[in-house]
Phi, psi and omega in degrees: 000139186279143184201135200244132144248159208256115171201147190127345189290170178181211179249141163201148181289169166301156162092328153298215186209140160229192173228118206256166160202156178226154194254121169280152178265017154196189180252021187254005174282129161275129196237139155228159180273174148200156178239152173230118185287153148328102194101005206232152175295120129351097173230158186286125169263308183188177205195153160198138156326159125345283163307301202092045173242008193204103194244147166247150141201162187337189122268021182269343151235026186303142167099333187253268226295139214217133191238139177215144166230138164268069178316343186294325215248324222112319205229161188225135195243173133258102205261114165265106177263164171078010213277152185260172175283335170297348170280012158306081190225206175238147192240118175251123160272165190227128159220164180213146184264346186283286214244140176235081159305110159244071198206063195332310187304338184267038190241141242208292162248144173226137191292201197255346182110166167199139181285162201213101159232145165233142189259143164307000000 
């Protein structure tokens, strides 16, 4: 069974930064974030290839936020600079070895979440 962990989240004030990473379960996965705020649907934050030549993100955090991988490694990071208080959810990484989506259903393993609060 395949299984992604999740790690880096915490409390940080606005205007700051964390780095969430996840461990993929190969480097030939298409990896993605997504976040769920409290009261609110599951939503796409950013995706990367395989490769890394082919990056997405919301447009709600284009600009802060940076989706990056170490195939080397494994792991897939997510650097959120900049962070608001809305960006406060829980961060699920997500993989598919077929698709690179920002379209949850077609994401195939999923991690446990990691909390993400910013504070005001």
């Amino acid at each position: 069974q395949v299984q992604l962990v999740e790690s880096g989240g915490g409390l940080v004030q606005a205007g700051g930064s964390l780095r969430l990473s996840c461990t993929a379960p190969g480097r030939t996965y298409n990896m993605g974030w997504f976040r769920q705020a409290p009261g609110k649907e599951r939503e796409f934050v950013s995706a990367t290839s395989w490769t890394a030549y082919t990056t997405y993100y919301a447009d709600s955090v284009k600009g802060r936020f940076t989706i990056s991988r170490d195939n080397a490694k494994n792991t897939v990071y997510l650097q959120m600079n900049s962070l608001k208080p809305e960006d406060t959810a829980v961060y699920y990484c997500a993989a598919d070895r077929d698709r690179l989506t920002t379209r949850e259903e077609s994401y195939a393993y999923w991690g446990q979440g990691t909390q993400v609060t910013v504070s005001s």
